[in-house]
């Protein structure tokens, strides 16, 4: 089968190679991949900022949608022809994951990557595609959408809440869409006024440019009549002190990512006195994935796709992600 291989830790080291088609062993399904999507994690691994000791060569990317083309013995969960999305965290079905599943059973490093024509996964480790989504749209869900969904669920989202989302990448736009579905008010940050306008068309109530308004926490406070937001989907990371400064008493900061840097200096009084809940987020369980898919299907929600690339042009897709001009998800059609 055709597969993209990273022979070194650099975008320039990606090339189209040939690998054997995996077999569906007992309990497994073989999925013919129709589309994959990129996450920030895929770029971080490729440029050796994350999992720096990953053995080379490897096949990048975690998120895909495809069709079941073979089933191993004892598989009853799916049949040939079903459209599925493999779980990013294999083996995490409900509740909290174990340390083992969380760190060692993730697709796209250390497990097989999906920039390839086929992948074999245990049948228990895939879910059905929402009927209203195309293959490309479904390929955007397993990490970005589920992370946004989990963060809002952990934050206990309810109608009338205010939610702060940072940037206009994959996680942020899904958080915007799910927060609006839940009846919340959304404040979104971006480096681009043009992207803020597009976010408003998706339902964002307030847009703040974090470049031209570096003290955006004051603008967020002002936009919430001084109260602060109930939930922050913290994808920037380094700005956590600013996020805490504009979170309401008893609010929730879901610590998701680090696009602005891995470290933040936080005054502890910003957490203690206002009874903040600060929690790390790690994508989500299968049960949450299925609940999210029901919400997407019943509400006719559509993921925001920025652009499509062909498999052979994977390097161009990674370059596009690195350059940060995207609005939503970058898809690779296979
Ligand atoms: N913990 C988890 O389970 C989990 C799951 C998924 C992702 N993540 C992490 O979450 C982060 C976002 O992932 P993603 O896939 O959504 O990334 P992405 O699609 O590449 O989006 C990143 C966006 O962040 C915005 N941004 C850049 N610098 C910023 C800053 N200083 N302040 C605020 N926003 C800034 C940019 O938006 P504008 O262009 O609009 O400025 C950019 O589009 C990454 O760190 C990723 O590793 C974690």
Short mmCIF file of N, CA, C and O and ligand atoms in Angstrom, two decimals, residues 38-41 44 88 102 143-144 147 166-172 189-192 195 210-211 216 234-236 239 255-260 280-284 321 324-329, ligand 1:
data_model
loop_
_atom_site.label_atom_id
_atom_site.label_comp_id
_atom_site.label_asym_id
_atom_site.label_seq_id
_atom_site.Cartn_x
_atom_site.Cartn_y
_atom_site.Cartn_z
N UNK A 38 -4.83 16.46 9.83
CA UNK A 38 -3.63 16.75 10.61
C UNK A 38 -3.99 17.45 11.91
O UNK A 38 -4.93 18.25 11.96
N UNK A 39 -3.21 17.16 12.94
CA UNK A 39 -3.30 17.85 14.22
C UNK A 39 -1.96 18.48 14.54
O UNK A 39 -0.92 18.04 14.03
N UNK A 40 -1.98 19.45 15.43
CA UNK A 40 -0.75 20.12 15.85
C UNK A 40 0.27 19.09 16.36
O UNK A 40 1.47 19.20 16.12
N UNK A 41 -0.24 18.05 17.04
CA UNK A 41 0.62 16.98 17.56
C UNK A 41 1.46 16.34 16.44
O UNK A 41 2.64 16.03 16.65
N UNK A 44 4.28 18.59 15.76
CA UNK A 44 5.23 18.60 16.89
C UNK A 44 6.10 17.35 16.87
O UNK A 44 7.31 17.42 17.13
N UNK A 88 -8.27 7.56 18.73
CA UNK A 88 -6.87 7.98 18.90
C UNK A 88 -6.24 7.22 20.07
O UNK A 88 -5.16 6.65 19.94
N UNK A 102 -3.04 5.78 27.98
CA UNK A 102 -2.85 7.21 27.71
C UNK A 102 -1.53 7.49 26.99
O UNK A 102 -1.45 8.33 26.12
N UNK A 143 -9.34 13.46 17.21
CA UNK A 143 -8.61 14.21 18.23
C UNK A 143 -9.25 15.57 18.47
O UNK A 143 -9.68 15.89 19.58
N UNK A 144 -9.30 16.40 17.43
CA UNK A 144 -9.65 17.81 17.64
C UNK A 144 -11.06 17.98 18.21
O UNK A 144 -11.27 18.67 19.21
N UNK A 147 -11.45 16.37 21.76
CA UNK A 147 -10.78 17.16 22.80
C UNK A 147 -11.64 18.36 23.20
O UNK A 147 -11.80 18.66 24.39
N UNK A 166 -9.31 29.86 22.20
CA UNK A 166 -8.10 30.57 21.78
C UNK A 166 -7.66 30.13 20.40
O UNK A 166 -7.35 28.95 20.19
N UNK A 167 -7.62 31.04 19.45
CA UNK A 167 -7.18 30.73 18.09
C UNK A 167 -8.33 30.18 17.27
O UNK A 167 -9.47 30.04 17.74
N UNK A 168 -8.00 29.87 16.01
CA UNK A 168 -9.02 29.39 15.08
C UNK A 168 -8.55 28.08 14.43
O UNK A 168 -8.83 27.81 13.27
N UNK A 169 -7.80 27.28 15.20
CA UNK A 169 -7.36 25.97 14.73
C UNK A 169 -8.44 24.93 14.98
O UNK A 169 -9.60 25.25 15.30
N UNK A 170 -8.03 23.66 14.85
CA UNK A 170 -8.99 22.57 14.92
C UNK A 170 -9.75 22.52 16.24
O UNK A 170 -10.99 22.57 16.27
N UNK A 171 -9.05 22.43 17.36
CA UNK A 171 -9.71 22.30 18.66
C UNK A 171 -10.58 23.52 18.92
O UNK A 171 -11.74 23.41 19.36
N UNK A 172 -10.05 24.70 18.65
CA UNK A 172 -10.76 25.94 18.99
C UNK A 172 -12.08 26.05 18.25
O UNK A 172 -13.11 26.38 18.85
N UNK A 189 -10.38 34.23 20.54
CA UNK A 189 -9.16 35.01 20.28
C UNK A 189 -8.57 34.57 18.95
O UNK A 189 -8.61 33.38 18.62
N UNK A 190 -8.00 35.50 18.22
CA UNK A 190 -7.25 35.15 17.01
C UNK A 190 -6.22 36.23 16.73
O UNK A 190 -6.35 37.37 17.19
N UNK A 191 -5.22 35.85 15.94
CA UNK A 191 -4.21 36.83 15.52
C UNK A 191 -4.69 37.60 14.30
O UNK A 191 -4.01 38.51 13.84
N UNK A 192 -5.86 37.23 13.76
CA UNK A 192 -6.30 37.80 12.48
C UNK A 192 -7.72 38.31 12.58
O UNK A 192 -8.64 37.56 12.95
N UNK A 195 -9.98 36.27 10.33
CA UNK A 195 -10.42 34.99 10.93
C UNK A 195 -11.49 35.24 12.00
O UNK A 195 -12.41 34.43 12.16
N UNK A 210 -5.60 38.85 19.62
CA UNK A 210 -4.61 38.77 20.71
C UNK A 210 -3.29 39.45 20.36
O UNK A 210 -2.46 39.68 21.23
N UNK A 211 -3.10 39.80 19.07
CA UNK A 211 -1.89 40.56 18.69
C UNK A 211 -2.11 42.04 18.97
O UNK A 211 -1.29 42.68 19.62
N UNK A 216 -5.53 40.91 26.46
CA UNK A 216 -6.89 40.48 26.07
C UNK A 216 -7.73 40.06 27.26
O UNK A 216 -8.96 40.06 27.20
N UNK A 234 -8.03 26.07 27.01
CA UNK A 234 -6.68 26.65 26.95
C UNK A 234 -5.83 25.87 25.96
O UNK A 234 -5.23 24.85 26.30
N UNK A 235 -5.77 26.36 24.73
CA UNK A 235 -4.92 25.72 23.73
C UNK A 235 -3.60 26.46 23.56
O UNK A 235 -2.67 25.94 22.96
N UNK A 236 -3.51 27.67 24.10
CA UNK A 236 -2.29 28.46 23.94
C UNK A 236 -1.23 28.04 24.95
O UNK A 236 -0.05 28.00 24.65
N UNK A 239 -0.22 31.30 27.97
CA UNK A 239 -1.02 32.45 28.41
C UNK A 239 -1.94 32.11 29.58
O UNK A 239 -2.89 32.84 29.85
N UNK A 255 -6.81 22.56 30.46
CA UNK A 255 -5.48 22.80 29.89
C UNK A 255 -5.26 21.78 28.78
O UNK A 255 -5.03 20.60 29.03
N UNK A 256 -5.35 22.27 27.55
CA UNK A 256 -5.36 21.40 26.38
C UNK A 256 -4.02 21.43 25.65
O UNK A 256 -3.47 20.40 25.30
N UNK A 257 -3.48 22.63 25.40
CA UNK A 257 -2.34 22.70 24.50
C UNK A 257 -1.33 23.78 24.84
O UNK A 257 -1.40 24.42 25.91
N UNK A 258 -0.42 23.97 23.91
CA UNK A 258 0.79 24.75 24.18
C UNK A 258 1.28 25.46 22.94
O UNK A 258 2.48 25.58 22.73
N UNK A 259 0.35 25.93 22.07
CA UNK A 259 0.82 26.56 20.83
C UNK A 259 1.63 27.82 21.08
O UNK A 259 2.46 28.21 20.26
N UNK A 260 1.41 28.48 22.25
CA UNK A 260 2.18 29.69 22.55
C UNK A 260 3.38 29.40 23.46
O UNK A 260 4.11 30.32 23.82
N UNK A 280 -5.94 19.07 33.34
CA UNK A 280 -5.35 18.62 32.08
C UNK A 280 -6.38 17.82 31.29
O UNK A 280 -7.20 17.12 31.87
N UNK A 281 -6.31 17.96 29.97
CA UNK A 281 -7.26 17.27 29.09
C UNK A 281 -6.45 16.38 28.15
O UNK A 281 -5.41 16.80 27.63
N UNK A 282 -6.92 15.15 27.92
CA UNK A 282 -6.22 14.24 27.01
C UNK A 282 -7.23 13.59 26.07
O UNK A 282 -7.65 12.45 26.27
N UNK A 283 -7.68 14.32 25.08
CA UNK A 283 -8.62 13.87 24.04
C UNK A 283 -9.91 13.34 24.70
O UNK A 283 -10.69 14.15 25.20
N UNK A 284 -10.14 12.03 24.73
CA UNK A 284 -11.38 11.56 25.32
C UNK A 284 -11.62 10.09 25.08
O UNK A 284 -10.91 9.44 24.30
N UNK A 321 0.16 23.75 7.77
CA UNK A 321 -0.14 23.73 9.21
C UNK A 321 0.90 24.56 9.97
O UNK A 321 0.57 25.38 10.82
N UNK A 324 0.51 28.32 9.85
CA UNK A 324 -0.55 28.87 10.69
C UNK A 324 -1.57 29.73 9.97
O UNK A 324 -2.25 30.53 10.59
N UNK A 325 -1.69 29.54 8.66
CA UNK A 325 -2.69 30.35 7.95
C UNK A 325 -4.06 29.66 7.91
O UNK A 325 -5.01 30.20 7.39
N UNK A 326 -4.14 28.46 8.47
CA UNK A 326 -5.38 27.69 8.36
C UNK A 326 -6.46 28.22 9.30
O UNK A 326 -6.18 28.83 10.34
N UNK A 327 -7.70 27.90 8.93
CA UNK A 327 -8.89 28.22 9.74
C UNK A 327 -9.66 26.90 9.80
O UNK A 327 -10.32 26.52 8.85
N UNK A 328 -9.52 26.16 10.90
CA UNK A 328 -10.13 24.84 10.98
C UNK A 328 -9.16 23.75 10.58
O UNK A 328 -7.95 23.87 10.74
N UNK A 329 -9.69 22.69 9.97
CA UNK A 329 -8.91 21.47 9.79
C UNK A 329 -8.29 21.32 8.40
O UNK A 329 -8.89 21.68 7.39
N1 LIG B 1 -4.50 17.64 25.35
C1 LIG B 1 -5.09 17.14 24.27
O1 LIG B 1 -5.79 16.14 24.34
C2 LIG B 1 -4.94 17.84 22.96
C3 LIG B 1 -5.70 17.45 21.86
C4 LIG B 1 -5.61 18.20 20.68
C5 LIG B 1 -4.74 19.27 20.61
N2 LIG B 1 -3.98 19.58 21.69
C6 LIG B 1 -3.09 20.74 21.65
O2 LIG B 1 -3.90 21.90 21.50
C7 LIG B 1 -3.21 22.87 20.74
C8 LIG B 1 -4.05 23.24 19.52
O3 LIG B 1 -4.14 22.13 18.68
P1 LIG B 1 -4.84 22.23 17.24
O4 LIG B 1 -4.66 20.90 16.59
O5 LIG B 1 -6.18 22.82 17.37
O6 LIG B 1 -3.85 23.29 16.56
P2 LIG B 1 -3.99 24.12 15.23
O7 LIG B 1 -5.15 23.63 14.41
O8 LIG B 1 -2.65 24.16 14.62
O9 LIG B 1 -4.39 25.57 15.73
C9 LIG B 1 -3.52 26.36 16.44
C10 LIG B 1 -4.10 27.77 16.48
O10 LIG B 1 -3.63 28.38 17.66
C11 LIG B 1 -3.70 29.77 17.48
N3 LIG B 1 -2.56 30.38 18.18
C12 LIG B 1 -1.26 30.40 17.84
N4 LIG B 1 -0.56 31.11 18.73
C13 LIG B 1 -1.45 31.56 19.67
C14 LIG B 1 -1.35 32.35 20.83
N5 LIG B 1 -0.17 32.87 21.21
N6 LIG B 1 -2.48 32.60 21.55
C15 LIG B 1 -3.66 32.10 21.16
N7 LIG B 1 -3.82 31.33 20.05
C16 LIG B 1 -2.72 31.08 19.32
C17 LIG B 1 -3.70 30.05 15.98
O11 LIG B 1 -4.95 30.72 15.69
P3 LIG B 1 -5.01 32.08 14.86
O12 LIG B 1 -4.39 31.78 13.53
O13 LIG B 1 -6.47 32.36 14.78
O14 LIG B 1 -4.25 33.13 15.62
C18 LIG B 1 -3.67 28.66 15.36
O15 LIG B 1 -4.53 28.53 14.27
C19 LIG B 1 -1.86 22.25 20.41
O16 LIG B 1 -0.92 22.63 21.38
C20 LIG B 1 -2.12 20.76 20.51
O17 LIG B 1 -0.96 20.02 20.78
C21 LIG B 1 -4.06 18.89 22.84
#
